[in-house]
Coordinates of C-alpha atoms and ligand atoms in Angstrom, one line a residue:
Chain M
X13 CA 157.7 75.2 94.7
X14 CA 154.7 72.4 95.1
X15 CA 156.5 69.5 96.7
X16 CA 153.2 68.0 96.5
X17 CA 153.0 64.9 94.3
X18 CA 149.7 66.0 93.2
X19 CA 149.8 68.4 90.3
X20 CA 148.6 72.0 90.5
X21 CA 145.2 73.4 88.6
X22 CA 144.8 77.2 89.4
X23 CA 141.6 78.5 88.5
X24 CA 140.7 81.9 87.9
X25 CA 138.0 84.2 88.4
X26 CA 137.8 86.2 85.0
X27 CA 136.4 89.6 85.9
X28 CA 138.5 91.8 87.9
X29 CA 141.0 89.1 88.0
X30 CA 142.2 88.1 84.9
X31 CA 140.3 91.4 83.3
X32 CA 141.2 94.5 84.8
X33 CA 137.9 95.9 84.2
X34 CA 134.6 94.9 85.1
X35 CA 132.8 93.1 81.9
X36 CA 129.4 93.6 82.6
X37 CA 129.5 97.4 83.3
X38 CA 131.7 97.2 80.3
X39 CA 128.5 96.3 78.1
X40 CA 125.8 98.4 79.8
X41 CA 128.0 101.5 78.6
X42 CA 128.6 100.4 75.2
X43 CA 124.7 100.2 75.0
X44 CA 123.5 102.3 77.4
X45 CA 122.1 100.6 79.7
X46 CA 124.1 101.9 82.6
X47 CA 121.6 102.9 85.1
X48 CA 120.1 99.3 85.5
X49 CA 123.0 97.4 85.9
X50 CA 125.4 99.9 87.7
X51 CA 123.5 99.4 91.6
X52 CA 122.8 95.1 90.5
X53 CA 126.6 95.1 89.9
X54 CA 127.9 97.3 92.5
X55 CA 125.5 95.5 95.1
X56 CA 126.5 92.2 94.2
X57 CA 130.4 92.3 94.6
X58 CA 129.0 93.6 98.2
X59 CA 127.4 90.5 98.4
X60 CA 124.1 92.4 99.4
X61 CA 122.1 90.8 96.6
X62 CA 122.7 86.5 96.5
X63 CA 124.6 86.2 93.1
X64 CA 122.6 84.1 91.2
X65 CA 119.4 86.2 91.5
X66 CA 121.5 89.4 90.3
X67 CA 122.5 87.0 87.3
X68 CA 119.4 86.0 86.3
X69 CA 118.3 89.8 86.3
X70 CA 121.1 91.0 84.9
X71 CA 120.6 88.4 81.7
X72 CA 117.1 89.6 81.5
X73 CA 118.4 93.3 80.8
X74 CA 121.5 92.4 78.5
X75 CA 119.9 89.4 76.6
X76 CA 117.8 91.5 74.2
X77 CA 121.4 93.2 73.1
X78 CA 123.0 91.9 70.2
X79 CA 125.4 88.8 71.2
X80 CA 127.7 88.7 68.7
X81 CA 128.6 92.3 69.0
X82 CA 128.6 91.6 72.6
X83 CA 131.0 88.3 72.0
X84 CA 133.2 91.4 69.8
X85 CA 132.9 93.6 72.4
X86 CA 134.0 91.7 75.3
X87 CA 137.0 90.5 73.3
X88 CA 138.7 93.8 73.9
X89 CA 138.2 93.5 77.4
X90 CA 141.8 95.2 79.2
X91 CA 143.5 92.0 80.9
X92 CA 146.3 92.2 83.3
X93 CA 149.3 91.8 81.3
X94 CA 152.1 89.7 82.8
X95 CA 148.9 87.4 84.8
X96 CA 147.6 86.5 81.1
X97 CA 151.3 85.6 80.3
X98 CA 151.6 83.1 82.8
X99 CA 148.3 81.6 81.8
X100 CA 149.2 81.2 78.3
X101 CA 153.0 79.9 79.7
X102 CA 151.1 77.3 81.7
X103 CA 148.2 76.8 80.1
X104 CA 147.4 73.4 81.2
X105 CA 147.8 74.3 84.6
X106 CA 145.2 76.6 84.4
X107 CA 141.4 77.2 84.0
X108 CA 138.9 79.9 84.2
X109 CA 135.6 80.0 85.7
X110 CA 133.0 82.4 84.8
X111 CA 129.9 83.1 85.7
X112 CA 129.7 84.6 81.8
X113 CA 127.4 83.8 79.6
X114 CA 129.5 81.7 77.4
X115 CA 127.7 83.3 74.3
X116 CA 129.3 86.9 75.3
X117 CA 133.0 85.7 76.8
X118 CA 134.1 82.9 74.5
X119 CA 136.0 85.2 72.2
X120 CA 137.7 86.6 75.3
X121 CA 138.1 83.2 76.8
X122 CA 139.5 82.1 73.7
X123 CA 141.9 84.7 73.5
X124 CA 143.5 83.9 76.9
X125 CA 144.0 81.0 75.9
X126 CA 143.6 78.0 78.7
X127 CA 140.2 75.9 79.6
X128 CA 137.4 78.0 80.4
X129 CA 133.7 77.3 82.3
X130 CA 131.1 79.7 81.9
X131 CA 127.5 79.5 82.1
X132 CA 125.0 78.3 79.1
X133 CA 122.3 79.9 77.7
X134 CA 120.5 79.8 74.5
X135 CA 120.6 82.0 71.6
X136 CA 117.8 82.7 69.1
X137 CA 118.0 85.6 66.4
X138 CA 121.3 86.8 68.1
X139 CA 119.4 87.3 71.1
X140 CA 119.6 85.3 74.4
X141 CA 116.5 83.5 75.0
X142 CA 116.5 81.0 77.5
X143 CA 119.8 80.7 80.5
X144 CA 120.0 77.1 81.2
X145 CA 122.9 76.5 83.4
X146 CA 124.5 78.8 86.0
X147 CA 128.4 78.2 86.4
X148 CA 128.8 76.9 90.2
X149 CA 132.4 77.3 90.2
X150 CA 132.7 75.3 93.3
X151 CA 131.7 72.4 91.1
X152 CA 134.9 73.0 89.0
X153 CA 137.3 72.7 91.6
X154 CA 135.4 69.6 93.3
X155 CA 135.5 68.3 89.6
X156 CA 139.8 69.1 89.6
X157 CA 140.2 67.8 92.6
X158 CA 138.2 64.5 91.8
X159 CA 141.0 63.8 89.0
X160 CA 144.0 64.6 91.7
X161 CA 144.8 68.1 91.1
X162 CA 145.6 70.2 94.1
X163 CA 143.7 73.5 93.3
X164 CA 144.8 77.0 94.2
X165 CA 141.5 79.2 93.5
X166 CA 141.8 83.1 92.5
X167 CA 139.1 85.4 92.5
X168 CA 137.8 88.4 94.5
X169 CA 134.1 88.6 94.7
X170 CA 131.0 87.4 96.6
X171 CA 130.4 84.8 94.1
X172 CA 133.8 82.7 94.4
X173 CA 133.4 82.3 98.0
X174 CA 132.0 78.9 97.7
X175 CA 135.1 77.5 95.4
X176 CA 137.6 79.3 97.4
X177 CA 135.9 77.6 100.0
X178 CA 136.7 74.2 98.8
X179 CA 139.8 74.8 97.0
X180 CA 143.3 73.6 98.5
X181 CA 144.4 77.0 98.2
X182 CA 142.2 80.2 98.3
X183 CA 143.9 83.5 97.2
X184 CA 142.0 86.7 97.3
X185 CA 143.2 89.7 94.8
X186 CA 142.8 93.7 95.0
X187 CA 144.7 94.1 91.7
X188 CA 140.7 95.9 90.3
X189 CA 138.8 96.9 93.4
X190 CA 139.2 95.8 97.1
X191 CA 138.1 92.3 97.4
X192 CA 134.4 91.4 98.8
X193 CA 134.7 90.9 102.6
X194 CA 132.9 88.1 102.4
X195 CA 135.9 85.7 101.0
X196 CA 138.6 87.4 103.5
X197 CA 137.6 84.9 106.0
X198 CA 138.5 81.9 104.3
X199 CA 141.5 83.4 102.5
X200 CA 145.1 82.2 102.4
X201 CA 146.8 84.7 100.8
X202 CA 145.4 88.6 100.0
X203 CA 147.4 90.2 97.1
X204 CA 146.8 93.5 95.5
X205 CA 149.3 93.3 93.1
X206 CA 150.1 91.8 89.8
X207 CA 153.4 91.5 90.2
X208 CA 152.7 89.8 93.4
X209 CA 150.3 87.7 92.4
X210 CA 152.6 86.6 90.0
X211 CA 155.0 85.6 91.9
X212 CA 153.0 83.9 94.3
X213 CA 151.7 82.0 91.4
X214 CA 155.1 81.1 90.6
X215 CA 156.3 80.1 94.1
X216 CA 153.2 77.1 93.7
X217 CA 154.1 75.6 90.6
Chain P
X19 CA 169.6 90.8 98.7
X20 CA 169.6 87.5 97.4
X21 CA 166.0 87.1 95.3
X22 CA 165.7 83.6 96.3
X23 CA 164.9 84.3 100.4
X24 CA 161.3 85.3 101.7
X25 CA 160.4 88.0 104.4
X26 CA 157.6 86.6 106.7
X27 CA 156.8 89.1 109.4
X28 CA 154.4 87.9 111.8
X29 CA 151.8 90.6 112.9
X30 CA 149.1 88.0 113.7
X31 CA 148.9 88.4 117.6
X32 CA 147.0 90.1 120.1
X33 CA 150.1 91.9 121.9
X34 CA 148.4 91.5 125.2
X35 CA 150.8 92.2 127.4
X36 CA 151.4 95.3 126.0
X37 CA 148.4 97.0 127.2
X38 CA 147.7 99.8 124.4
X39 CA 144.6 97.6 123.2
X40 CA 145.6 97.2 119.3
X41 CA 147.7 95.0 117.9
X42 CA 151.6 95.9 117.8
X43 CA 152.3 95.9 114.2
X44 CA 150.2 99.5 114.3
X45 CA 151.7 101.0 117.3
X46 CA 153.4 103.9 117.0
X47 CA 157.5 104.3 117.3
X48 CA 158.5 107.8 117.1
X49 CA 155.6 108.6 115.2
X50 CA 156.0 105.6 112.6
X51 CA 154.0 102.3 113.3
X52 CA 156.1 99.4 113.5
X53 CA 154.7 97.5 110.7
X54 CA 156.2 100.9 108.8
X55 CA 159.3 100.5 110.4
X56 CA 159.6 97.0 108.8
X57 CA 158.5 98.5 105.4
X58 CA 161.3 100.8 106.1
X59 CA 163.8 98.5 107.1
X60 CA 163.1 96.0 104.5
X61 CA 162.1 97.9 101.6
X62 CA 165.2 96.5 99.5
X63 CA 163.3 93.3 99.9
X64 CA 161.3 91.6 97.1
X65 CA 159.0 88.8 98.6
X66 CA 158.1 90.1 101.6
X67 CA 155.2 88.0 103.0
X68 CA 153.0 89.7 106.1
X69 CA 151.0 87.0 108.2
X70 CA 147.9 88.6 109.4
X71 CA 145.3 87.8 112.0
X72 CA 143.6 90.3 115.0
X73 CA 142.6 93.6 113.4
X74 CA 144.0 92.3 109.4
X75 CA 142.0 94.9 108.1
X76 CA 143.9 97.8 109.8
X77 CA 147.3 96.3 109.1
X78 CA 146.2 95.7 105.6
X79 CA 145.1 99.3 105.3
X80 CA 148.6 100.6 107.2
X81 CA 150.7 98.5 104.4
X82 CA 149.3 99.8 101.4
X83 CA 150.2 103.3 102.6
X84 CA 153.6 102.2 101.7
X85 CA 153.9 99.2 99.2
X86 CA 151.4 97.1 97.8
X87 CA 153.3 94.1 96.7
X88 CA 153.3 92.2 99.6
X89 CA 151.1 89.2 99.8
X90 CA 149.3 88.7 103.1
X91 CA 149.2 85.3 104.7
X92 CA 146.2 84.8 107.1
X93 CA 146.8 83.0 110.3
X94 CA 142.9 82.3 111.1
X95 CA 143.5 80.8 114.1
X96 CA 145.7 83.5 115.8
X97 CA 144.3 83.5 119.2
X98 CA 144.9 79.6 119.7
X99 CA 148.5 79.6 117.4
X100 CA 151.9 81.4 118.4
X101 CA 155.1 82.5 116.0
X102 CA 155.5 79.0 115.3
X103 CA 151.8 79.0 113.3
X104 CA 152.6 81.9 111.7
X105 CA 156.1 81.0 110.6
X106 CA 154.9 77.9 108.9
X107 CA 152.2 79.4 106.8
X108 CA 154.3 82.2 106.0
X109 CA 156.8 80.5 104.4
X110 CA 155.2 77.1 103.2
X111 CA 154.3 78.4 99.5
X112 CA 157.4 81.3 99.4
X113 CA 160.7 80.9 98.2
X114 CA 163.2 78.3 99.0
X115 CA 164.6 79.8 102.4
X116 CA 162.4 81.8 104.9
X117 CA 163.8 84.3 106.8
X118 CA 161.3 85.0 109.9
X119 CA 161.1 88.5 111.1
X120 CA 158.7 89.2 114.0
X121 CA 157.0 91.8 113.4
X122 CA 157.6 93.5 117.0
X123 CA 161.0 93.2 116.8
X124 CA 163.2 96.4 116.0
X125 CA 166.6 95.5 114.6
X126 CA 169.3 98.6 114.0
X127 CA 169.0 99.4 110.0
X128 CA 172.9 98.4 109.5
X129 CA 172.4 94.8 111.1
X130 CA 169.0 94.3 108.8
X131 CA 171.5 95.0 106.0
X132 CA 174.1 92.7 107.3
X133 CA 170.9 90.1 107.8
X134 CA 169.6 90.5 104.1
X135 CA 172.9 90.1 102.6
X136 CA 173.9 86.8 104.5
X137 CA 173.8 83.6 102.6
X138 CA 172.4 80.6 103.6
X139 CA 170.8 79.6 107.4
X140 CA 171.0 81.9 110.5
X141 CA 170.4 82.4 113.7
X142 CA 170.2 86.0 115.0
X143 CA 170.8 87.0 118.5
X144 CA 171.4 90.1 120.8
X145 CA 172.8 91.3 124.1
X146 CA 170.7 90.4 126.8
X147 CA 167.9 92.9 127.9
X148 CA 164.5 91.4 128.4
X149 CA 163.4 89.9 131.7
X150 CA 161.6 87.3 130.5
X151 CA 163.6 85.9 127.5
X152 CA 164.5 82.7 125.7
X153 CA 168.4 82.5 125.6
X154 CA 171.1 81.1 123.2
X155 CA 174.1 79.5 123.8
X156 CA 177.0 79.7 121.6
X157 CA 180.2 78.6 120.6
X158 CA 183.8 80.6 120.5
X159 CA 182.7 80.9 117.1
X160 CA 179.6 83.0 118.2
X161 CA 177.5 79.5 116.4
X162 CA 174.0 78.7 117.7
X163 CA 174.3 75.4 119.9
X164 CA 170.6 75.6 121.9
X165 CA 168.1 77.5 123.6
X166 CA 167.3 77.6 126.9
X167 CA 164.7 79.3 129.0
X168 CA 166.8 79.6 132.2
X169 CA 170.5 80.6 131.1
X170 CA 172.8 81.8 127.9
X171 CA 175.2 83.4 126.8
X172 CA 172.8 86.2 124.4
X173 CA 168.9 87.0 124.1
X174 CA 167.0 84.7 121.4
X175 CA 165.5 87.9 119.5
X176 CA 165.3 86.4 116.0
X177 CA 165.5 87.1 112.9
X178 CA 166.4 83.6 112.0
X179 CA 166.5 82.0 108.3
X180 CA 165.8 78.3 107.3
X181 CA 164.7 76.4 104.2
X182 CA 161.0 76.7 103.6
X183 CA 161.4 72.7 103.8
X184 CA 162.4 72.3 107.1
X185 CA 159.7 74.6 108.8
X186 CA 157.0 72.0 110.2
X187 CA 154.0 73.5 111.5
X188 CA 154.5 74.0 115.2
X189 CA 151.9 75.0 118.2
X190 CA 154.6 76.3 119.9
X191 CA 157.3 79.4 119.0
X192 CA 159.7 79.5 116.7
X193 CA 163.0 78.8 118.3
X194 CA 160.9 75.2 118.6
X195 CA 161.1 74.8 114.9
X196 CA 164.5 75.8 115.1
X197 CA 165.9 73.5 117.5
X198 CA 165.9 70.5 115.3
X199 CA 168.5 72.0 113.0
X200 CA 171.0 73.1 115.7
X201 CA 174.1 73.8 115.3
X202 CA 173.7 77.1 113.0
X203 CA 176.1 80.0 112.1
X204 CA 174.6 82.5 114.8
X205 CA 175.2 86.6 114.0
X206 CA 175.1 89.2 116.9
X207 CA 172.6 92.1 116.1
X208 CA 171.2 94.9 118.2
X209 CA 168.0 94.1 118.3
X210 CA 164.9 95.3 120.6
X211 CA 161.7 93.5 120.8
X212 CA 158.3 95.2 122.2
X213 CA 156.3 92.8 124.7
X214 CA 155.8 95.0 127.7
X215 CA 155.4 98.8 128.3
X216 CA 158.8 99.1 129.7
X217 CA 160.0 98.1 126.7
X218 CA 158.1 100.3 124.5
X219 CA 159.3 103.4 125.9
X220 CA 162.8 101.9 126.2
X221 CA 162.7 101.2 122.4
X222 CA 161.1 104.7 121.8
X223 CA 164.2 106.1 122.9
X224 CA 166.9 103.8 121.4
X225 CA 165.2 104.2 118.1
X226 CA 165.3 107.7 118.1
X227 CA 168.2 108.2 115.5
X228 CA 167.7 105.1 113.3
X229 CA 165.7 106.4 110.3
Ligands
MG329 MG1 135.5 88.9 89.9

């Protein structure tokens, strides 16, 4: 239980952590574009290529596709069950941050239900023409923490380090794959189960 | 067991003065490592909560052979902390009472039942054994009344279980954190901890029959 007086924001990562699939490999097999963005993705969870330059490639690849399909595709992304439960049971306690396009994810976003942050871009022709902003998520939980909250961060990959790195509380998950090695080191608490992780979430209400 | 207690078990240290060079949560006890004795031992237990520090990623990797709810609770600063550190972050975000289990510590299976179905706050305590212990002296009751390095009538062994609340973070052991709250209902155990050789191969054979 938060004895705190301050009240608690946990933000999530959305994929792998919320989603219990991957979103972006998600969309190179529904349009098979695979074999360009299988190494960019696998390499960047290993944190061997700096996450923002793997974006910006990746966009270049999946911006030409069809964003409202994508938007329809991503909404039947496979989330983790009783997680997405306790977001929707406390959903002002909760946020998402995503390095997403918000174009492809807001129907997904939408569906879980709580505030979401995702990065901008601009759409012409249902295509993705221009990205103009690039979701720092450590700029969300600086931005929680401004208005009082005490924030407990969840994500697993190369590109939460930063936000886990300022949040009050940094929880790693393996619930999809094994989280990136990078983000152990400034870790709290390492869970690799939903169950768990629900609980834990529970225990810091 | 009673849903609302936490298990922390403390495999964060160095084990040193053990001498096999890894950390004692993955040495072996009749062919089992001791954190999969605890696993064992505890498996009735819901909210079990492992603190980690040297060599995390082996104990990580030893855990999931057997369960993969726990949630690990790194202790960063393991070389300059002791049980006291380890304590307090184990139990500051668990559930309301914290029951701390030192993770070299081997208590007999019907004495971890009799611990996990006791209510309330506890100190546990065994017959005398180690050469270089921290003793507890008791009532006619068999209740907790202090520690004390030189004399007493049992071994301090631990397990011990307190309100989350009451756990301040401590540079020193755990029996410090404890000492506050004294009196509290003691309970006798067999219990054997592993801090020298001697003791491993002393423990190798009372184990023998447990599991
Ligand atoms: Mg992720």
């Amino acid at each position: 239980m938060n004895t705190d007086t301050k009240p608690v924001m946990f933000i999530f990562d959305l994929d792998g952590t919320v989603t219990s699939e991957e979103t972006l490999p998600l969309i190179a097999n529904h349009f098979k574009v695979e074999e360009e963005i299988e190494n960019l993705t696998k390499e960047t969870i290993q944190g061997n290529i700096p996450f923002v330059e793997s974006f910006i490639r990746r966009v270049f690849i999946l911006g030409k596709l069809p964003v409202s399909e994508v938007a329809d595709l991503l909404e039947t992304t496979k989330l983790y069950p009783h997680l997405l439960e306790f977001i929707q049971t406390h959903r002002d306690n909760c946020a998402i941050a995503t390095g997403n396009l918000e174009c492809w994810s807001y129907k997904l976003l939408q569906k879980i239900g709580c505030a979401y942050y995702c990065s901008d871009s601009i759409v012409e022709n249902n295509k993705v023409v221009k990205l103009t902003k690039i979701l720092r998520k450590e700029q969300i939980v600086e931005n929680y923490q401004q208005e009082g909250y005490k924030v407990v961060f969840i994500g697993d990959g190369n590109n939460d380090l930063e936000a886990m790195r300022v949040a009050d509380i940094a929880i790693s998950v393996g619930t999809t794959h094994y989280p990136s090695k990078s983000i152990l080191p400034i870790t709290d608490y390492l869970i690799f189960n939903e169950e768990a992780l629900c609980r834990q979430l529970s225990q810091l209400l | 067991m009673s849903s609302i207690k936490s298990v922390v078990i403390s495999c964060a240290g160095i084990g040193s003065r053990l001498g096999l060079g890894q950390t004692k949560a993955l040495i072996k006890v009749n062919g089992r490592s001791l954190i999969a004795w605890q696993l064992e031992l505890l498996k009735e237990v819901e909210d079990i909560r492992i603190v980690i520090g040297y060599q995390a990623n082996d104990i990580i990797e030893e855990v999931l052979k057997y369960r993969n709810d726990v949630v690990f609770v790194y202790n960063h600063r393991y070389f300059e902390t002791k049980t006291g550190a380890s304590f307090y972050l184990g139990a500051q975000h668990g559930n309301d009472f914290a029951i701390e289990w030192d993770g070299d510590l081997l208590v007999h299976p019907d004495d971890v039942k009799t611990i996990l179905n006791t209510e309330g706050e506890f100190i546990c305590y065994a017959e005398k054994s180690s050469d270089e212990a921290v003793y507890v002296q008791t009532d006619d009751k068999g209740n907790v009344l202090a520690f004390s390095r030189e004399t007493g009538d049992y071994e301090w062994t631990g397990p011990a279980c307190i309100m989350r609340d009451k756990i301040k973070y401590s540079s020193g052991n755990v029996f410090n954190q404890l000492e506050p709250y004294l009196p509290l209902k003691g309970i006798k155990i067999r219990a054997y901890d592993i801090d020298t050789y001697s003791d491993y191969t002393r423990v190798m054979e009372i184990t023998k029959n447990w599991i």
